[in-house]
């Protein structure tokens, strides 16, 4: 061997080398080569992928302007494996001295062209005999053209590819994930991919100064949206020049979906030593010093704040996914306010579990989540709260604060349930009392369309628990439904047969009917998504409902059935005719109701496919509320105020207030 030749072998077998890279993605070999350049103090590392005429990879060139490979000590770089000269430097990535040989996952051969302070050289390694390296010194003028303009640096060329690389956009993304944390720490350094700078990936940054004794530490916490591919959550200690003097794992390193890089910069680190005495004569700047212990305590408190804020956002996003996927119960048949309270309570319980341990439900599929959430919901409003607390406390890894939160959440669930129910019943009994006064004392002069419409929209619970807040109008559906309604013969006519007493006829003709129409997305009894189309025809309070009005309802139903816009199988209609009372002389409405009595629905007069019709009167609605809640109302003994002194306008204004 001539003195120009410095070939040799790595101190491990071919099989041993390849075993180390078995789980490595092929493109990650490029990461290792780029890291080698950065570890060699390169300011810029460029990775260029050269394709052939058919779009395949012909070669890859990785160029850096670092220190180059020291050919005087080449054995330290190519002759050892899992043992590197870099291992004492906290700023280095390649701690095991093996990354250079990862190329075999991507291609069959690699050549290093390098220039260092000790001269120029070429080193070649073949994937078929990867433990052997062939190196030789070369003259400066024989060096690779990519290195002609640098004093030191390395250019690695890869050839004979047996694996494909991702598309450029994907490759840019994985490079960003791999190097983003380093580029954030070292903004003066650059990694280029096909001439484009690799960007720092999406993140949130929190900065704070922490004073320890006479020293000030500038702390920057970066929370990454995605986990850096080869980097754990570290605390980096930087000196005044920005050189990394020490790094250690953060205590938040294993938090699920939480990835951070914490950079601490201070003049205190200028004399830092990982072991032993400081370079300063006045004291220690080591990890055993009081300053370091106080600093890490302050850093951990800062990162805890970042984590708490992240966890709140993360949990809220998970809760939203649960809602979109239908994980929470629907509480069908429950009174709307109680159902809303149950929903919020179930969300709070799931939120609390996620806050205690974000991983506990991540591995569950949709069906499993439904089962767990619904069991939790049922137990939470039962008499088994204590048992639920014991189970969760025994299964979850809870700290003291989380234990107290869980205990309080379950402790007050039933109390909040009772308070919420009482408040709702109080408000609704008052509304019923005022509506009854309107119907008894002011029916001849009250309830113009704007007044009654808002009263109905604020009190849709009167129609039953399944009628939640109807919501805002949907212009197209409402307009078509109203136009069809107006085609029903004599729909707005009032004659003497429509009033109980002839003296009330003039007042009734001055009043107007009220028409409400809403289309609400919901689910049928089989879980299929449908539109629930609710149409409410409220006759002016001065008239009594009779056969004519029932025939108008039937005629309107037939018009809807024939209209093309409403022929969709996904549209289910509920037509409701509501008046102050049903005429004492009418027999047909009562007969139709008796025919549907087996269905158990108040006021039902017809039940066709996708079409139900109801006839209701105000007193039936008001009595229905008091009967269904009679036991609780009796126990609460809510006081009924004398409303006789209130004017019509005062009663209407109160009822229109949500």
mmCIF file of N, CA, C and O in Angstrom, residues 175-240:
data_model
loop_
_atom_site.group_PDB
_atom_site.id
_atom_site.type_symbol
_atom_site.label_atom_id
_atom_site.label_comp_id
_atom_site.label_asym_id
_atom_site.label_seq_id
_atom_site.Cartn_x
_atom_site.Cartn_y
_atom_site.Cartn_z
ATOM 1 N N UNK A 175 -37.643 16.320 5.272
ATOM 2 C CA UNK A 175 -36.433 17.056 5.643
ATOM 3 C C UNK A 175 -36.758 18.158 6.659
ATOM 4 O O UNK A 175 -35.988 18.395 7.601
ATOM 5 N N UNK A 176 -37.901 18.815 6.478
ATOM 6 C CA UNK A 176 -38.322 19.847 7.418
ATOM 7 C C UNK A 176 -38.566 19.262 8.803
ATOM 8 O O UNK A 176 -38.156 19.831 9.822
ATOM 9 N N UNK A 177 -39.215 18.117 8.857
ATOM 10 C CA UNK A 177 -39.475 17.457 10.135
ATOM 11 C C UNK A 177 -38.186 17.016 10.812
ATOM 12 O O UNK A 177 -38.053 17.073 12.032
ATOM 13 N N UNK A 178 -37.211 16.581 10.007
ATOM 14 C CA UNK A 178 -35.949 16.086 10.552
ATOM 15 C C UNK A 178 -35.057 17.217 11.047
ATOM 16 O O UNK A 178 -34.478 17.140 12.139
ATOM 17 N N UNK A 179 -34.941 18.288 10.285
ATOM 18 C CA UNK A 179 -33.939 19.315 10.580
ATOM 19 C C UNK A 179 -34.509 20.603 11.169
ATOM 20 O O UNK A 179 -33.749 21.487 11.546
ATOM 21 N N UNK A 180 -35.844 20.687 11.243
ATOM 22 C CA UNK A 180 -36.460 21.935 11.681
ATOM 23 C C UNK A 180 -36.011 22.404 13.040
ATOM 24 O O UNK A 180 -35.726 23.586 13.250
ATOM 25 N N UNK A 181 -35.919 21.492 14.007
ATOM 26 C CA UNK A 181 -35.513 21.890 15.364
ATOM 27 C C UNK A 181 -34.097 22.457 15.366
ATOM 28 O O UNK A 181 -33.801 23.426 16.064
ATOM 29 N N UNK A 182 -33.199 21.845 14.540
ATOM 30 C CA UNK A 182 -31.806 22.299 14.483
ATOM 31 C C UNK A 182 -31.721 23.674 13.824
ATOM 32 O O UNK A 182 -30.963 24.545 14.269
ATOM 33 N N UNK A 183 -32.509 23.866 12.767
ATOM 34 C CA UNK A 183 -32.481 25.147 12.062
ATOM 35 C C UNK A 183 -33.078 26.260 12.914
ATOM 36 O O UNK A 183 -32.664 27.413 12.811
ATOM 37 N N UNK A 184 -34.047 25.920 13.763
ATOM 38 C CA UNK A 184 -34.597 26.913 14.687
ATOM 39 C C UNK A 184 -33.559 27.323 15.721
ATOM 40 O O UNK A 184 -33.471 28.487 16.110
ATOM 41 N N UNK A 185 -32.761 26.363 16.156
ATOM 42 C CA UNK A 185 -31.706 26.628 17.131
ATOM 43 C C UNK A 185 -30.540 27.383 16.495
ATOM 44 O O UNK A 185 -29.878 28.197 17.150
ATOM 45 N N UNK A 186 -30.308 27.140 15.199
ATOM 46 C CA UNK A 186 -29.156 27.716 14.500
ATOM 47 C C UNK A 186 -29.617 28.426 13.227
ATOM 48 O O UNK A 186 -29.442 27.912 12.112
ATOM 49 N N UNK A 187 -30.248 29.594 13.356
ATOM 50 C CA UNK A 187 -30.809 30.271 12.177
ATOM 51 C C UNK A 187 -29.759 30.711 11.161
ATOM 52 O O UNK A 187 -30.096 30.998 10.016
ATOM 53 N N UNK A 188 -28.489 30.740 11.564
ATOM 54 C CA UNK A 188 -27.431 31.144 10.641
ATOM 55 C C UNK A 188 -26.966 29.980 9.767
ATOM 56 O O UNK A 188 -26.137 30.185 8.864
ATOM 57 N N UNK A 189 -27.491 28.793 10.001
ATOM 58 C CA UNK A 189 -27.085 27.628 9.222
ATOM 59 C C UNK A 189 -28.253 27.180 8.349
ATOM 60 O O UNK A 189 -29.421 27.423 8.668
ATOM 61 N N UNK A 190 -27.916 26.487 7.247
ATOM 62 C CA UNK A 190 -28.938 26.207 6.241
ATOM 63 C C UNK A 190 -28.799 24.790 5.695
ATOM 64 O O UNK A 190 -27.692 24.271 5.558
ATOM 65 N N UNK A 191 -29.947 24.213 5.375
ATOM 66 C CA UNK A 191 -29.999 22.954 4.640
ATOM 67 C C UNK A 191 -30.826 23.220 3.391
ATOM 68 O O UNK A 191 -31.958 23.717 3.475
ATOM 69 N N UNK A 192 -30.254 22.906 2.228
ATOM 70 C CA UNK A 192 -30.939 23.110 0.953
ATOM 71 C C UNK A 192 -31.285 21.763 0.345
ATOM 72 O O UNK A 192 -30.478 20.837 0.370
ATOM 73 N N UNK A 193 -32.474 21.669 -0.216
ATOM 74 C CA UNK A 193 -32.899 20.472 -0.933
ATOM 75 C C UNK A 193 -33.254 20.885 -2.353
ATOM 76 O O UNK A 193 -34.207 21.643 -2.560
ATOM 77 N N UNK A 194 -32.461 20.430 -3.300
ATOM 78 C CA UNK A 194 -32.632 20.823 -4.704
ATOM 79 C C UNK A 194 -32.689 22.348 -4.835
ATOM 80 O O UNK A 194 -33.497 22.901 -5.587
ATOM 81 N N UNK A 195 -31.827 23.020 -4.088
ATOM 82 C CA UNK A 195 -31.704 24.469 -4.170
ATOM 83 C C UNK A 195 -32.692 25.254 -3.347
ATOM 84 O O UNK A 195 -32.603 26.479 -3.271
ATOM 85 N N UNK A 196 -33.640 24.574 -2.693
ATOM 86 C CA UNK A 196 -34.651 25.245 -1.881
ATOM 87 C C UNK A 196 -34.358 25.035 -0.404
ATOM 88 O O UNK A 196 -34.104 23.903 0.026
ATOM 89 N N UNK A 197 -34.404 26.100 0.360
ATOM 90 C CA UNK A 197 -34.118 25.994 1.793
ATOM 91 C C UNK A 197 -35.154 25.127 2.492
ATOM 92 O O UNK A 197 -36.365 25.267 2.264
ATOM 93 N N UNK A 198 -34.676 24.243 3.331
ATOM 94 C CA UNK A 198 -35.568 23.445 4.173
ATOM 95 C C UNK A 198 -36.095 24.364 5.264
ATOM 96 O O UNK A 198 -35.337 25.021 5.974
ATOM 97 N N UNK A 199 -37.423 24.460 5.392
ATOM 98 C CA UNK A 199 -38.013 25.418 6.322
ATOM 99 C C UNK A 199 -38.239 24.796 7.695
ATOM 100 O O UNK A 199 -38.313 23.574 7.841
ATOM 101 N N UNK A 200 -38.343 25.670 8.661
ATOM 102 C CA UNK A 200 -38.681 25.229 10.016
ATOM 103 C C UNK A 200 -40.173 24.906 10.038
ATOM 104 O O UNK A 200 -40.993 25.734 9.642
ATOM 105 N N UNK A 201 -40.568 23.713 10.476
ATOM 106 C CA UNK A 201 -41.985 23.318 10.419
ATOM 107 C C UNK A 201 -42.842 24.116 11.394
ATOM 108 O O UNK A 201 -42.338 24.865 12.248
ATOM 109 N N UNK A 202 -44.160 23.960 11.267
ATOM 110 C CA UNK A 202 -45.100 24.740 12.082
ATOM 111 C C UNK A 202 -44.887 24.466 13.569
ATOM 112 O O UNK A 202 -44.666 23.329 13.989
ATOM 113 N N UNK A 203 -44.974 25.544 14.345
ATOM 114 C CA UNK A 203 -44.667 25.443 15.770
ATOM 115 C C UNK A 203 -45.219 26.657 16.495
ATOM 116 O O UNK A 203 -45.666 27.622 15.875
ATOM 117 N N UNK A 204 -45.192 26.586 17.801
ATOM 118 C CA UNK A 204 -45.509 27.721 18.657
ATOM 119 C C UNK A 204 -44.293 28.024 19.517
ATOM 120 O O UNK A 204 -43.631 27.109 20.006
ATOM 121 N N UNK A 205 -44.002 29.305 19.712
ATOM 122 C CA UNK A 205 -42.819 29.713 20.465
ATOM 123 C C UNK A 205 -43.221 30.538 21.680
ATOM 124 O O UNK A 205 -44.061 31.437 21.572
ATOM 125 N N UNK A 206 -42.629 30.219 22.812
ATOM 126 C CA UNK A 206 -42.835 30.986 24.045
ATOM 127 C C UNK A 206 -41.455 31.363 24.581
ATOM 128 O O UNK A 206 -40.591 30.495 24.752
ATOM 129 N N UNK A 207 -41.244 32.652 24.833
ATOM 130 C CA UNK A 207 -39.953 33.136 25.333
ATOM 131 C C UNK A 207 -40.131 33.782 26.710
ATOM 132 O O UNK A 207 -41.140 34.425 26.978
ATOM 133 N N UNK A 208 -39.111 33.583 27.551
ATOM 134 C CA UNK A 208 -39.155 34.160 28.888
ATOM 135 C C UNK A 208 -37.751 34.271 29.449
ATOM 136 O O UNK A 208 -36.897 33.429 29.157
ATOM 137 N N UNK A 209 -37.532 35.297 30.254
ATOM 138 C CA UNK A 209 -36.264 35.430 30.971
ATOM 139 C C UNK A 209 -36.428 34.872 32.381
ATOM 140 O O UNK A 209 -37.416 35.148 33.063
ATOM 141 N N UNK A 210 -35.451 34.077 32.799
ATOM 142 C CA UNK A 210 -35.446 33.527 34.154
ATOM 143 C C UNK A 210 -34.181 34.005 34.846
ATOM 144 O O UNK A 210 -33.068 33.791 34.346
ATOM 145 N N UNK A 211 -34.345 34.666 35.978
ATOM 146 C CA UNK A 211 -33.204 35.163 36.738
ATOM 147 C C UNK A 211 -32.851 34.172 37.846
ATOM 148 O O UNK A 211 -33.715 33.755 38.618
ATOM 149 N N UNK A 212 -31.583 33.801 37.893
ATOM 150 C CA UNK A 212 -31.072 32.939 38.950
ATOM 151 C C UNK A 212 -29.834 33.624 39.509
ATOM 152 O O UNK A 212 -28.800 33.700 38.834
ATOM 153 N N UNK A 213 -29.957 34.146 40.720
ATOM 154 C CA UNK A 213 -28.837 34.895 41.279
ATOM 155 C C UNK A 213 -28.539 36.118 40.429
ATOM 156 O O UNK A 213 -29.428 36.882 40.063
ATOM 157 N N UNK A 214 -27.299 36.284 40.060
ATOM 158 C CA UNK A 214 -26.897 37.449 39.258
ATOM 159 C C UNK A 214 -26.955 37.163 37.766
ATOM 160 O O UNK A 214 -26.612 38.030 36.950
ATOM 161 N N UNK A 215 -27.366 35.951 37.389
ATOM 162 C CA UNK A 215 -27.390 35.573 35.972
ATOM 163 C C UNK A 215 -28.809 35.641 35.413
ATOM 164 O O UNK A 215 -29.798 35.356 36.107
ATOM 165 N N UNK A 216 -28.894 36.004 34.142
ATOM 166 C CA UNK A 216 -30.165 36.023 33.412
ATOM 167 C C UNK A 216 -30.103 34.964 32.317
ATOM 168 O O UNK A 216 -29.138 34.914 31.547
ATOM 169 N N UNK A 217 -31.132 34.128 32.254
ATOM 170 C CA UNK A 217 -31.204 33.063 31.257
ATOM 171 C C UNK A 217 -32.357 33.373 30.304
ATOM 172 O O UNK A 217 -33.501 33.553 30.740
ATOM 173 N N UNK A 218 -32.047 33.462 29.006
ATOM 174 C CA UNK A 218 -33.076 33.628 27.980
ATOM 175 C C UNK A 218 -33.573 32.243 27.577
ATOM 176 O O UNK A 218 -32.817 31.458 27.004
ATOM 177 N N UNK A 219 -34.847 31.964 27.879
ATOM 178 C CA UNK A 219 -35.412 30.635 27.634
ATOM 179 C C UNK A 219 -36.404 30.719 26.476
ATOM 180 O O UNK A 219 -37.330 31.533 26.492
ATOM 181 N N UNK A 220 -36.185 29.905 25.480
ATOM 182 C CA UNK A 220 -37.105 29.801 24.335
ATOM 183 C C UNK A 220 -37.635 28.381 24.274
ATOM 184 O O UNK A 220 -36.862 27.420 24.159
ATOM 185 N N UNK A 221 -38.950 28.253 24.360
ATOM 186 C CA UNK A 221 -39.596 26.941 24.263
ATOM 187 C C UNK A 221 -40.339 26.862 22.938
ATOM 188 O O UNK A 221 -41.222 27.683 22.667
ATOM 189 N N UNK A 222 -39.969 25.888 22.131
ATOM 190 C CA UNK A 222 -40.652 25.666 20.855
ATOM 191 C C UNK A 222 -41.459 24.383 20.963
ATOM 192 O O UNK A 222 -40.921 23.314 21.267
ATOM 193 N N UNK A 223 -42.774 24.506 20.749
ATOM 194 C CA UNK A 223 -43.630 23.314 20.714
ATOM 195 C C UNK A 223 -43.948 23.009 19.254
ATOM 196 O O UNK A 223 -44.540 23.815 18.548
ATOM 197 N N UNK A 224 -43.524 21.828 18.817
ATOM 198 C CA UNK A 224 -43.711 21.435 17.421
ATOM 199 C C UNK A 224 -45.084 20.808 17.230
ATOM 200 O O UNK A 224 -45.555 20.031 18.063
ATOM 201 N N UNK A 225 -45.734 21.136 16.101
ATOM 202 C CA UNK A 225 -47.018 20.511 15.784
ATOM 203 C C UNK A 225 -46.847 19.031 15.471
ATOM 204 O O UNK A 225 -47.744 18.230 15.744
ATOM 205 N N UNK A 226 -45.703 18.674 14.884
ATOM 206 C CA UNK A 226 -45.410 17.271 14.600
ATOM 207 C C UNK A 226 -44.079 16.902 15.237
ATOM 208 O O UNK A 226 -43.184 17.742 15.369
ATOM 209 N N UNK A 227 -43.940 15.648 15.582
ATOM 210 C CA UNK A 227 -42.726 15.190 16.242
ATOM 211 C C UNK A 227 -41.545 15.240 15.277
ATOM 212 O O UNK A 227 -41.612 14.699 14.174
ATOM 213 N N UNK A 228 -40.443 15.892 15.675
ATOM 214 C CA UNK A 228 -39.220 15.814 14.858
ATOM 215 C C UNK A 228 -38.813 14.358 14.706
ATOM 216 O O UNK A 228 -38.819 13.592 15.679
ATOM 217 N N UNK A 229 -38.445 13.969 13.503
ATOM 218 C CA UNK A 229 -38.298 12.545 13.214
ATOM 219 C C UNK A 229 -37.167 11.875 13.971
ATOM 220 O O UNK A 229 -37.222 10.678 14.254
ATOM 221 N N UNK A 230 -36.111 12.593 14.316
ATOM 222 C CA UNK A 230 -34.993 11.934 14.987
ATOM 223 C C UNK A 230 -34.589 12.653 16.265
ATOM 224 O O UNK A 230 -33.499 12.442 16.768
ATOM 225 N N UNK A 231 -35.464 13.501 16.769
ATOM 226 C CA UNK A 231 -35.087 14.323 17.910
ATOM 227 C C UNK A 231 -36.108 14.180 19.028
ATOM 228 O O UNK A 231 -37.313 14.306 18.805
ATOM 229 N N UNK A 232 -35.646 13.913 20.233
ATOM 230 C CA UNK A 232 -36.502 13.874 21.397
ATOM 231 C C UNK A 232 -36.630 15.287 21.959
ATOM 232 O O UNK A 232 -36.062 16.240 21.432
ATOM 233 N N UNK A 233 -37.394 15.425 23.033
ATOM 234 C CA UNK A 233 -37.579 16.731 23.658
ATOM 235 C C UNK A 233 -36.404 17.005 24.599
ATOM 236 O O UNK A 233 -36.314 16.416 25.685
ATOM 237 N N UNK A 234 -35.516 17.903 24.160
ATOM 238 C CA UNK A 234 -34.305 18.207 24.921
ATOM 239 C C UNK A 234 -34.330 19.637 25.446
ATOM 240 O O UNK A 234 -34.979 20.522 24.884
ATOM 241 N N UNK A 235 -33.573 19.840 26.527
ATOM 242 C CA UNK A 235 -33.205 21.177 26.980
ATOM 243 C C UNK A 235 -31.771 21.421 26.530
ATOM 244 O O UNK A 235 -30.869 20.641 26.853
ATOM 245 N N UNK A 236 -31.550 22.491 25.771
ATOM 246 C CA UNK A 236 -30.218 22.841 25.276
ATOM 247 C C UNK A 236 -29.705 24.051 26.058
ATOM 248 O O UNK A 236 -30.407 25.052 26.194
ATOM 249 N N UNK A 237 -28.495 23.949 26.526
ATOM 250 C CA UNK A 237 -27.836 25.066 27.195
ATOM 251 C C UNK A 237 -26.842 25.690 26.235
ATOM 252 O O UNK A 237 -25.914 25.023 25.764
ATOM 253 N N UNK A 238 -27.032 26.981 25.943
ATOM 254 C CA UNK A 238 -26.191 27.694 24.980
ATOM 255 C C UNK A 238 -25.392 28.768 25.704
ATOM 256 O O UNK A 238 -25.892 29.437 26.619
ATOM 257 N N UNK A 239 -24.145 28.944 25.257
ATOM 258 C CA UNK A 239 -23.327 30.005 25.850
ATOM 259 C C UNK A 239 -23.580 31.325 25.127
ATOM 260 O O UNK A 239 -24.482 31.437 24.282
ATOM 261 N N UNK A 240 -22.791 32.330 25.442
ATOM 262 C CA UNK A 240 -23.004 33.668 24.869
ATOM 263 C C UNK A 240 -22.895 33.680 23.357
ATOM 264 O O UNK A 240 -23.533 34.494 22.677
#
